[in-house]
Short mmCIF file of C-alpha atoms in Angstrom, two decimals:
data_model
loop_
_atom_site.label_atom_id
_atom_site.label_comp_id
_atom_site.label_asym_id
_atom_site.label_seq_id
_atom_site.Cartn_x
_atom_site.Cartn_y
_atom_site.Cartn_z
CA UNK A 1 11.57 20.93 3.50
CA UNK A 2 12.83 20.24 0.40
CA UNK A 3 12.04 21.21 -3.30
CA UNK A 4 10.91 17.50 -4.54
CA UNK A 5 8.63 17.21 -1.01
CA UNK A 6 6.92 20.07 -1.57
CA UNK A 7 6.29 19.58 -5.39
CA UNK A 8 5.41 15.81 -4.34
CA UNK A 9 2.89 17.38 -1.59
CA UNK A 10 0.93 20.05 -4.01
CA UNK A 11 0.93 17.02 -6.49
CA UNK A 12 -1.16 14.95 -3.37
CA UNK A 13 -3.64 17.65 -2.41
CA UNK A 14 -4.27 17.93 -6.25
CA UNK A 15 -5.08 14.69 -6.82
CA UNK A 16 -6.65 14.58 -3.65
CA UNK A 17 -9.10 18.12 -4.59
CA UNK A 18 -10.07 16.32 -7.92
CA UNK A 19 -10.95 12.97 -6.86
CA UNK A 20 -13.13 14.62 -4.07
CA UNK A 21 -15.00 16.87 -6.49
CA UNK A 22 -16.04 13.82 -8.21
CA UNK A 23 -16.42 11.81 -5.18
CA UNK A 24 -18.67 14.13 -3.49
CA UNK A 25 -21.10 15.05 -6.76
CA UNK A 26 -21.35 11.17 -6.95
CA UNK A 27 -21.37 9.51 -4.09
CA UNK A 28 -22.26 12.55 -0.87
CA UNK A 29 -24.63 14.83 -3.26
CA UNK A 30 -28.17 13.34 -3.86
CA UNK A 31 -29.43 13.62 -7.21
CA UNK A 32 -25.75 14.18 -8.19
CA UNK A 33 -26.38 17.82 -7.63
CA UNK A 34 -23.15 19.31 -8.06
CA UNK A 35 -20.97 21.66 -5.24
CA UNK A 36 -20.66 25.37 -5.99
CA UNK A 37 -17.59 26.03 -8.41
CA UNK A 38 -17.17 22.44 -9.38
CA UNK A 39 -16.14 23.08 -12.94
CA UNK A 40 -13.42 25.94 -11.92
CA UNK A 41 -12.36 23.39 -9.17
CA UNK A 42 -11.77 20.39 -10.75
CA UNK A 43 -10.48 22.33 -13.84
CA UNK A 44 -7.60 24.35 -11.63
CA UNK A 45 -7.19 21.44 -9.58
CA UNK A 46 -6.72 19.09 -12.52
CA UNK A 47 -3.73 22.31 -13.90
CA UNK A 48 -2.11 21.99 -10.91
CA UNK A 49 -1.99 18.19 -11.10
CA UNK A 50 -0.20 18.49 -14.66
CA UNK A 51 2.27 21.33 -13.73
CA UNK A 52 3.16 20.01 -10.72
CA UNK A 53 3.37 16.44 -12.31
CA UNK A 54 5.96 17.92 -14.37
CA UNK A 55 7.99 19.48 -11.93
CA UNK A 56 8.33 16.24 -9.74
CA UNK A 57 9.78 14.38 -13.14
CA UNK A 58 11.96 17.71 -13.24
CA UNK A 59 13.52 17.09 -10.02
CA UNK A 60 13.71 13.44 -10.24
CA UNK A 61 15.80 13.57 -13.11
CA UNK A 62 18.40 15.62 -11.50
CA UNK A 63 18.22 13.54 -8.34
CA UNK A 64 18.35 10.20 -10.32
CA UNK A 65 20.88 11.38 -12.74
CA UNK A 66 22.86 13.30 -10.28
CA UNK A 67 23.53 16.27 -12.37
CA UNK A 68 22.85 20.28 -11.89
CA UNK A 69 18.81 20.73 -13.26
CA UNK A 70 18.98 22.46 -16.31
CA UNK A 71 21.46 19.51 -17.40
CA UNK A 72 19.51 16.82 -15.88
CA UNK A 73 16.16 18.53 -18.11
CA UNK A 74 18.06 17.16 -21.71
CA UNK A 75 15.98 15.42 -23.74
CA UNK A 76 18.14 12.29 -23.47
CA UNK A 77 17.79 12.30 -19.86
CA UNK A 78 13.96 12.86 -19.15
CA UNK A 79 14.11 10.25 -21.98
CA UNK A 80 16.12 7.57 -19.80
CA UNK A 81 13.83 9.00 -16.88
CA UNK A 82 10.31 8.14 -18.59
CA UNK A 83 11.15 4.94 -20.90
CA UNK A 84 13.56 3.22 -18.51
CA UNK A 85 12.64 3.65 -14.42
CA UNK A 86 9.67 2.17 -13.08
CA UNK A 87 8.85 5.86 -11.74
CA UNK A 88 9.21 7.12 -15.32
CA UNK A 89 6.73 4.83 -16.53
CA UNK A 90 4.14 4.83 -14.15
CA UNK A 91 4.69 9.01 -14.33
CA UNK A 92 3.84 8.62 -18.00
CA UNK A 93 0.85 6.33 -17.83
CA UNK A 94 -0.40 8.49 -14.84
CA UNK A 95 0.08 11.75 -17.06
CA UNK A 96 -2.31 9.63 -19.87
CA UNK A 97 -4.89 9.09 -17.06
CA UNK A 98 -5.22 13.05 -16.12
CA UNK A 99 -5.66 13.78 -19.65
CA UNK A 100 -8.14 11.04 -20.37
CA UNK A 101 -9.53 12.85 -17.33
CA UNK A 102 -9.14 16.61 -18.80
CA UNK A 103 -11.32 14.98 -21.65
CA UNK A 104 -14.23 13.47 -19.70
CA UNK A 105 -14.37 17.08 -17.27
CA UNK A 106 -14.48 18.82 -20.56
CA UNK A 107 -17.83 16.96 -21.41
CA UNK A 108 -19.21 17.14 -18.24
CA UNK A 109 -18.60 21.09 -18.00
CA UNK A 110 -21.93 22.34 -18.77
CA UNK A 111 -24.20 19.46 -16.04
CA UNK A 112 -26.10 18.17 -18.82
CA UNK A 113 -24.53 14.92 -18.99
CA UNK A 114 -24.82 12.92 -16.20
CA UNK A 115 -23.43 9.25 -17.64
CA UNK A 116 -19.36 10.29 -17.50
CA UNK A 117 -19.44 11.29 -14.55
CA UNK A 118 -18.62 7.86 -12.89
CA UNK A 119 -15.96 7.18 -15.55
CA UNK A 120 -14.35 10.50 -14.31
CA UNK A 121 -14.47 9.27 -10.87
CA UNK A 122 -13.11 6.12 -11.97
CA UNK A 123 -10.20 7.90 -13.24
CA UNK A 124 -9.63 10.28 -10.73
CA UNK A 125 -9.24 7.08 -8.43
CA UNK A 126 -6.87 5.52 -10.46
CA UNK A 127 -5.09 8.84 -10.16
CA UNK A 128 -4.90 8.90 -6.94
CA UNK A 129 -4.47 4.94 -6.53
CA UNK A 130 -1.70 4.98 -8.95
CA UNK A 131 0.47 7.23 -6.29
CA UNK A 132 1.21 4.05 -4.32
CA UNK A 133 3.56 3.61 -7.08
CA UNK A 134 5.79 6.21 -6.45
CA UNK A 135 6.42 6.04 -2.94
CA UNK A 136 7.61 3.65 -0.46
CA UNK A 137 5.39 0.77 -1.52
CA UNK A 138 7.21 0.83 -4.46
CA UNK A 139 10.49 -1.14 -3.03
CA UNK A 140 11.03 -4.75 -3.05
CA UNK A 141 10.02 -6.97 -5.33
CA UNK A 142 7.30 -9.79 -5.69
CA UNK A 143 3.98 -10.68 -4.08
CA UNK A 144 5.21 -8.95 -0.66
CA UNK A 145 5.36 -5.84 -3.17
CA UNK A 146 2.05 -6.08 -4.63
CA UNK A 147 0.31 -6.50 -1.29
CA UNK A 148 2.19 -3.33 0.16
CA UNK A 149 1.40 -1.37 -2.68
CA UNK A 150 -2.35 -2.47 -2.64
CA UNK A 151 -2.23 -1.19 0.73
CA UNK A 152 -0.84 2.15 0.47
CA UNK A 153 -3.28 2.46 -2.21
CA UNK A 154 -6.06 1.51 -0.03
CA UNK A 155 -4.69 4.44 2.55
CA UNK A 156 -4.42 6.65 -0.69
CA UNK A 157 -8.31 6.41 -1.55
CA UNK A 158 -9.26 6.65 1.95
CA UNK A 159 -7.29 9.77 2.86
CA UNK A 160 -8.86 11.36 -0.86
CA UNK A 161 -12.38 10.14 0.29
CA UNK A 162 -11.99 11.89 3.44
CA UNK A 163 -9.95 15.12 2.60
CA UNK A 164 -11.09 15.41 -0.80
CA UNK A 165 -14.84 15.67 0.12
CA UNK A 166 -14.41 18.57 2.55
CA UNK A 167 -14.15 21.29 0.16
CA UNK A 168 -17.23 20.83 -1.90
CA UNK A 169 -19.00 20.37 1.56
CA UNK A 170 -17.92 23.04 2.68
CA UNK A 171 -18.54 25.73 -0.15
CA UNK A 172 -22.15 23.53 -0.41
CA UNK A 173 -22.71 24.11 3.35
CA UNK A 174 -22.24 28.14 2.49
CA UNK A 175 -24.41 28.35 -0.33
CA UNK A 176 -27.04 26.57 1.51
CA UNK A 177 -26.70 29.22 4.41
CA UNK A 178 -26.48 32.33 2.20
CA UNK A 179 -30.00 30.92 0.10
CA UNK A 180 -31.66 29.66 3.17
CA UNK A 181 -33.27 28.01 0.93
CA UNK A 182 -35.32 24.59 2.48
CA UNK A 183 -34.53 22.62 -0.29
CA UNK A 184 -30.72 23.45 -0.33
CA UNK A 185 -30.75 22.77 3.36
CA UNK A 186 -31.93 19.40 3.32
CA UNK A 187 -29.46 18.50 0.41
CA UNK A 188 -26.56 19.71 2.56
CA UNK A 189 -28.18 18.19 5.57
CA UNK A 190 -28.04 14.89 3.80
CA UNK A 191 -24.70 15.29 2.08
CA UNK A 192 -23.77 15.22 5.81
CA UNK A 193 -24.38 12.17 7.17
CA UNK A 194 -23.57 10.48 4.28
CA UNK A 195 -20.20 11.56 4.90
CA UNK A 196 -20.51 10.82 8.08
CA UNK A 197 -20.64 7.58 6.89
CA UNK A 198 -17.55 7.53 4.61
CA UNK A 199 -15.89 9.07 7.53
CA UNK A 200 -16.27 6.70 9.42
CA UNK A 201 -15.07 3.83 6.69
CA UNK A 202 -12.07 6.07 5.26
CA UNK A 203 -10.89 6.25 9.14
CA UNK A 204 -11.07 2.33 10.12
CA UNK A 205 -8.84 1.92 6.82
CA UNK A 206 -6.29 4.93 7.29
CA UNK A 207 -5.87 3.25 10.86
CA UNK A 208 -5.25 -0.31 9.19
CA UNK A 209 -3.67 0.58 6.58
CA UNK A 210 -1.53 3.16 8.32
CA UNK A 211 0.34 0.82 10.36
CA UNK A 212 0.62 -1.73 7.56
CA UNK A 213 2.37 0.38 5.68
CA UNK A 214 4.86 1.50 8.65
CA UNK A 215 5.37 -1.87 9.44
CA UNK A 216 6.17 -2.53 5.51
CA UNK A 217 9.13 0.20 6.68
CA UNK A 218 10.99 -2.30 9.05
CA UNK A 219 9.19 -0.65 11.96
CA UNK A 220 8.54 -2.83 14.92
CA UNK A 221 5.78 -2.35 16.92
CA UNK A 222 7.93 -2.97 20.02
CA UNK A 223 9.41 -0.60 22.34
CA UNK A 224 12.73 -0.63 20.79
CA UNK A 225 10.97 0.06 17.62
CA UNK A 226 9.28 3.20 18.64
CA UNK A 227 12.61 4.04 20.25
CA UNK A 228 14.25 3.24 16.78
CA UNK A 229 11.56 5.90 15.27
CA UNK A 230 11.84 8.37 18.29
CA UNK A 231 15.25 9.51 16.71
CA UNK A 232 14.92 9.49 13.38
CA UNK A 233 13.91 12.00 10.96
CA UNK A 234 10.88 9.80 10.06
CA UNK A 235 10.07 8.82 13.01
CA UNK A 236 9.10 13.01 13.95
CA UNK A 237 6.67 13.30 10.44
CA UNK A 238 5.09 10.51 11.45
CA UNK A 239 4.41 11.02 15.06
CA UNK A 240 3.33 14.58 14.00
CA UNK A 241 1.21 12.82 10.78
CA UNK A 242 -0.46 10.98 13.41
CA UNK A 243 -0.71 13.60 16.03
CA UNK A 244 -2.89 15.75 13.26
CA UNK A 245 -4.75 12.70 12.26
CA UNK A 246 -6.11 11.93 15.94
CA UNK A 247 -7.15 15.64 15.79
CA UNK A 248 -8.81 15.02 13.08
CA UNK A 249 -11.08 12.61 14.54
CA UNK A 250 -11.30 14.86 17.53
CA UNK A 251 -13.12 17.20 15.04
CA UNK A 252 -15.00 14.25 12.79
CA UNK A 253 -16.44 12.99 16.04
CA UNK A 254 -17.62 16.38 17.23
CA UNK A 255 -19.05 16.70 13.93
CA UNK A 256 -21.06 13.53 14.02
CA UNK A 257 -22.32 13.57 17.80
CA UNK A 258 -22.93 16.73 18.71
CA UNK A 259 -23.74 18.86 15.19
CA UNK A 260 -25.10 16.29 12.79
CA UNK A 261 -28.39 15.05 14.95
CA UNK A 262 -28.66 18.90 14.98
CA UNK A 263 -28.55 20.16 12.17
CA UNK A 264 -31.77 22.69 12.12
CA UNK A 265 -30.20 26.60 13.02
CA UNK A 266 -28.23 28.43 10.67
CA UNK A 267 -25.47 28.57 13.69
CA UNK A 268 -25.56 24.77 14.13
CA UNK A 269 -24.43 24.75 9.70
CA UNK A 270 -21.71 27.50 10.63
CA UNK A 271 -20.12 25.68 12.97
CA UNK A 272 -20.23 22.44 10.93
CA UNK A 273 -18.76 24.37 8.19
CA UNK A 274 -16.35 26.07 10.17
CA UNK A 275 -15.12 22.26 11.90
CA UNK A 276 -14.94 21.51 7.70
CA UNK A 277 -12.58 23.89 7.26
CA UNK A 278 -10.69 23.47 10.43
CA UNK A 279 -10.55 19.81 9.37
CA UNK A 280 -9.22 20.55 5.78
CA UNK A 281 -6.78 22.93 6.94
CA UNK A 282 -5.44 19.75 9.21
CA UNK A 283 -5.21 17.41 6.33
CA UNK A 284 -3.53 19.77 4.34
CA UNK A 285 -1.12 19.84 6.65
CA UNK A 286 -0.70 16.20 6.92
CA UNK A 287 -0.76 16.20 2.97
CA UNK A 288 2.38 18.51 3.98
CA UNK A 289 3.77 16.00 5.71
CA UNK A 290 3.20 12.90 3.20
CA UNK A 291 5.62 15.02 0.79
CA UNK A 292 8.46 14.77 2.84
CA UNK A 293 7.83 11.28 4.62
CA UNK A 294 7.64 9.64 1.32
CA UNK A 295 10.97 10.55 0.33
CA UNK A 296 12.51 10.15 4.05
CA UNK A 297 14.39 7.17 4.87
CA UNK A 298 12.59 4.81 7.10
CA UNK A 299 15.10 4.05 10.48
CA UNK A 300 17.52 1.13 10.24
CA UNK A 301 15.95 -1.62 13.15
CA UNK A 302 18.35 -2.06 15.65
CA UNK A 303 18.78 -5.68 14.82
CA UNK A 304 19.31 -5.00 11.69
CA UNK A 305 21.54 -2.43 11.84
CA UNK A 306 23.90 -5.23 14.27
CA UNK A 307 23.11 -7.40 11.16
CA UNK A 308 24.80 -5.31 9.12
CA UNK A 309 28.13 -4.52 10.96
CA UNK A 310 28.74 -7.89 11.75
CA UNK A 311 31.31 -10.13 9.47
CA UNK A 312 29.09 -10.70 6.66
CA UNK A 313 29.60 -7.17 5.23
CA UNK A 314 33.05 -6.88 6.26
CA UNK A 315 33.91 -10.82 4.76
CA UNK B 1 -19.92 -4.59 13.54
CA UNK B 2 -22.14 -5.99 10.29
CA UNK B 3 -20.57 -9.48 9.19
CA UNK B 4 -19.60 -7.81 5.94
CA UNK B 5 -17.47 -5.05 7.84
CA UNK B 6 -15.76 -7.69 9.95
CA UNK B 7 -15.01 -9.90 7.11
CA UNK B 8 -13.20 -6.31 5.25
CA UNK B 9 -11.50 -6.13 9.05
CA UNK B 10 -10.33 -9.99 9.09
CA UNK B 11 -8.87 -9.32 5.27
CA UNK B 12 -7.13 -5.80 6.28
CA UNK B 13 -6.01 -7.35 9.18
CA UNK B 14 -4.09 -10.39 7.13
CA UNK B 15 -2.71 -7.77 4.50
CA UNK B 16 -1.14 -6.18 7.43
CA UNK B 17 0.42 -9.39 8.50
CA UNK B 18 1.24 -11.05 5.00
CA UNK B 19 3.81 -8.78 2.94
CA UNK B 20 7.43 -8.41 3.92
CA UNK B 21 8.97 -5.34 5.11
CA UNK B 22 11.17 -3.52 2.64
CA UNK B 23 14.05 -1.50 2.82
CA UNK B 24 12.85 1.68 0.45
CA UNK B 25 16.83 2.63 -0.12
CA UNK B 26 19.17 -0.34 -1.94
CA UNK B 27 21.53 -0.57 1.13
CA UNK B 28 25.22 -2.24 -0.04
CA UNK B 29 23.99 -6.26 1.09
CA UNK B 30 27.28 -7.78 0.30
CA UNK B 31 29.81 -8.07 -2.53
CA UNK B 32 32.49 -10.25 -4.53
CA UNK B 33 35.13 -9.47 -3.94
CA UNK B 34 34.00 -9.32 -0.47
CA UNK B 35 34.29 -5.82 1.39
CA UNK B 36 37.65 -5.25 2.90
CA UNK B 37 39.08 -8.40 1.52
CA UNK B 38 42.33 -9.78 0.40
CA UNK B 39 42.00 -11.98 -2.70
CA UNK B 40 44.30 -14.95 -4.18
CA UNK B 41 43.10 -14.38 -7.72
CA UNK B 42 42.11 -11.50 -9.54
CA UNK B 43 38.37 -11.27 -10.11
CA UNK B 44 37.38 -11.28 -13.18
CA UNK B 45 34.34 -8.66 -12.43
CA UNK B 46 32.96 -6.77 -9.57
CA UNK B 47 29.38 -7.83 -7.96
CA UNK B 48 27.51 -5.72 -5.43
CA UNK B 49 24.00 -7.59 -3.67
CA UNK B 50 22.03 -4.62 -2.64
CA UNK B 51 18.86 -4.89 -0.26
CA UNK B 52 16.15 -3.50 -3.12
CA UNK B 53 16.26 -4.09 -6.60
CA UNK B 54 17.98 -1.01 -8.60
CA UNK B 55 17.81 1.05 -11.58
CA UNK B 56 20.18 0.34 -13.97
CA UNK B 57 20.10 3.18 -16.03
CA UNK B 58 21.12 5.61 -13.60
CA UNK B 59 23.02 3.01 -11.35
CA UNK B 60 26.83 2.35 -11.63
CA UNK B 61 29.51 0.43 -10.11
CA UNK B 62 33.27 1.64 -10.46
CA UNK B 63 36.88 0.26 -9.73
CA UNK B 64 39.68 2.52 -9.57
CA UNK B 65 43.23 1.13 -8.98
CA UNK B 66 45.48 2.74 -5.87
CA UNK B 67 46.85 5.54 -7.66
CA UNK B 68 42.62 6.63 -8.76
CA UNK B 69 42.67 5.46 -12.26
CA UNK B 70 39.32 3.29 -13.43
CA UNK B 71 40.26 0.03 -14.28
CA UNK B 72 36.78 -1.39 -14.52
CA UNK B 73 35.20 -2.23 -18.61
CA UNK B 74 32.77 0.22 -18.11
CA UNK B 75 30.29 -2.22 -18.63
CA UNK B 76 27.86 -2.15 -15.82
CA UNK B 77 24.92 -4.16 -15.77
CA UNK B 78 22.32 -5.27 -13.60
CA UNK B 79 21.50 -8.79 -13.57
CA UNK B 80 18.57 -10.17 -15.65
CA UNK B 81 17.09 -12.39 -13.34
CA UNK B 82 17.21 -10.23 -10.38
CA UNK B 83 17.23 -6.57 -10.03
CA UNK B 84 19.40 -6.09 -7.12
CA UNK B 85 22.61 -7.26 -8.61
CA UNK B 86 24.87 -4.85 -10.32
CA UNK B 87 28.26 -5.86 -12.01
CA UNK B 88 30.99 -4.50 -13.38
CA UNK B 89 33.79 -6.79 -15.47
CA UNK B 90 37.52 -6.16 -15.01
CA UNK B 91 40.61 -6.52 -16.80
CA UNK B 92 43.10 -9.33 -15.06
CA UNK B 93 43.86 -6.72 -12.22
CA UNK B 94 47.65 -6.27 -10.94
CA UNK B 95 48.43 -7.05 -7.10
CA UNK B 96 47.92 -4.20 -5.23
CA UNK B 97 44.41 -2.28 -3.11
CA UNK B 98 41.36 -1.47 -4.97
CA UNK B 99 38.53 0.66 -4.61
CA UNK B 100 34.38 0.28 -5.34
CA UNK B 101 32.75 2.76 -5.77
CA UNK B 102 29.33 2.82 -6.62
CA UNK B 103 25.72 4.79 -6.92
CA UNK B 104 22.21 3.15 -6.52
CA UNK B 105 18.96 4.46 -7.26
CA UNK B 106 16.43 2.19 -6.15
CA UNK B 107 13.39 1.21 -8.03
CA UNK B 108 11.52 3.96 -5.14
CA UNK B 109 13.57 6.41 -6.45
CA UNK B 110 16.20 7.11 -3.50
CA UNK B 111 19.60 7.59 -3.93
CA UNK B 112 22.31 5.74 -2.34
CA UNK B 113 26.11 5.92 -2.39
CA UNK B 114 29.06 4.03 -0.99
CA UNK B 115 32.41 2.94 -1.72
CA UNK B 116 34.85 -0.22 -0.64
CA UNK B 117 38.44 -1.60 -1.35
CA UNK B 118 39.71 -4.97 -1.77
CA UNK B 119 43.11 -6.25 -2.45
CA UNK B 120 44.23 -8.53 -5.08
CA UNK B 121 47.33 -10.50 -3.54
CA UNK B 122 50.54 -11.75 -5.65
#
């Protein structure tokens, strides 16, 4: 794996770990009863987000510019890199958007505001959103380029909703079994079925929106397509992207079914906590994945690729 | 499935149906002077149709003569009205084999290279 896929793929689970703080204080927690460590998560989370963010404008200077790093990292280059690519400038605006964010945490630290907390979700969104942008969705041009990228920012949110949420579940699901507390219970109890819930909605649009986007990539859904994908570079990340999603679900539905309606022993919370984690470990992995696919190019159709070598190139 | 949940369904469903496919790399589409061609008169620039729109700061188009010196103005530019046109303009060239090279970075960010001759005849 290469150095801009992996900076590209801590970048994602960054994103991803912030937005799902937020998400899951606002949205899974009832009375907006924050998760265990949400200030030191969102505030390392939100460091790695910069530092990596910096690092993947590192290494796409030197791959746009062509030159050795340390030359590519001149001022005039990160210069032509920020003010004149559309990566640049959506880097730039998306660097404004975590500090804006930086801002609104550091009001929020001490829990005794409650009202910027959905303007920090907000953000975070747009954060995460705003990563359409820099990958495939990107290409083209027009309204056939704004629909694709609305798309892949559709899967973005939905993947964030769905991986982000799990580790303030989690760690809430813990504390709730260490206090034994009744009231802490119930909270965590209720926390999960409503993600249950957003499971449920952030799957049916990773599904849809999944195999929008890979037919954006000149995939066919045909049998000569998947043939076109079983050989190709891509074509392996994303059978193994999907082969951890659908295991994913395996472990969402065993969640739902069989733990949630039984959610009353201690054991019954450590094994949903323990599917939590098993789950997060999973999308990490496909996070993993997303890095490199992103930046992998997409198999030439077979029809096309005739296209191509016939006269018109060679005219 | 609530009628609001279908209806989300029905739109996904026609956003998955509606946009174009893309290429995500800016693949050489064609070029003037054609690729591999023999010309009557020397072109007055060099043209290269890719299949995604391109960055012109860090793309470039070349022409170097048959013994490898650049003959081109130096002046590379993509076209105003559509990203995915790149020229280059050209002295009055001599008779004699050509070569194109050029470098792409699409507007996605990927990197694409490729080179071509042509041949100016007397």
């Amino acid at each position: 794996m290469d150095d801009l896929a992996i900076v590209r793929a801590v970048h994602f689970a960054a994103t991803i770990a912030v937005f799902g703080e937020l998400a899951y204080t606002l949205l899974l927690s009832r009375g907006h009863v924050r998760p265990p460590r949400f200030v030191a998560m969102t505030a390392w989370s939100l460091a790695v987000v910069a530092v990596s963010a910096l690092a993947w404008l590192a290494l796409e200077a030197r791959d746009m510019s062509g030159l050795p790093l340390r030359e590519a990292l001149s001022a005039e280059t990160l210069d032509m890199v920020i003010t004149q690519t559309l990566f640049g400038q959506l880097w730039l605006a998306r660097m404004a958007l975590a500090a804006a964010l930086a801002v609104a945490l550091y009001f929020l630290r001490d829990g005794s505001r409650d009202t910027g907390g959905a303007l920090a979700l907000v953000i975070a969104l747009v954060l995460l959103a705003t990563l359409a942008g820099m990958g495939h969705a990107a290409a083209g041009r027009g309204a056939a380029r704004s629909v694709r990228l609305a798309v892949d920012a559709l899967h973005l949110v939905a993947a964030g909703a769905w991986l982000g949420t799990l580790p303030p579940l989690a760690m809430a699901i813990g504390a709730a079994i260490r206090s034994a507390d009744a009231d802490s219970l119930d909270r965590v109890r209720e926390a999960t079925r409503r993600y249950s819930a957003l499971g449920i909605a952030a799957v049916g649009t990773l599904i849809v929106s999944g195999l929008a986007n890979v037919s954006y990539n000149n995939v066919a859904f045909t049998a000569e397509g998947v043939g076109d994908l079983y050989g190709s570079q891509y074509g392996h990340l994303l059978f193994a992207k999907l082969a951890l999603f659908l295991v994913m679900i395996a472990f969402a539905a065993v969640n739902r079914l069989r733990l949630a309606p039984r959610l009353d022993a201690p054991a019954v919370f450590r094994t949903l906590r323990r599917n939590a984690v098993a789950e997060l470990l999973l999308g990490l992995a496909i996070v993993t994945i997303v890095g490199e696919l992103g930046i992998t190019t997409p198999p030439t159709p077979h029809a096309a690729h005739h296209a191509a070598t016939t006269p018109r190139a060679l005219e | 499935m609530s009628l609001p949940r279908a209806m989300v369904c029905c739109v996904a469903a026609l956003a998955l149906m509606a946009a174009d496919a893309a290429w995500a790399h800016a693949f050489l589409d064609h070029a003037e002077p054609r690729v591999g061609s023999s010309v009557e008169r020397a072109p007055r620039q060099t043209t290269i149709w890719f299949s995604e729109p391109v960055e012109p700061a860090f793309s470039w188009v070349k022409v170097f003569d048959a013994n490898g010196k650049r003959v081109d103005r130096g002046d590379k530019a993509v076209d105003p009205q559509d990203a995915s046109v790149l020229r280059v303009s050209v002295p009055p060239l001599a008779p004699g084999r050509y070569r194109v090279a050029w470098r792409a970075v699409s507007i996605d960010t990927h990197v694409t290279e490729g080179d071509f001759t042509f041949e100016v005849k007397r």
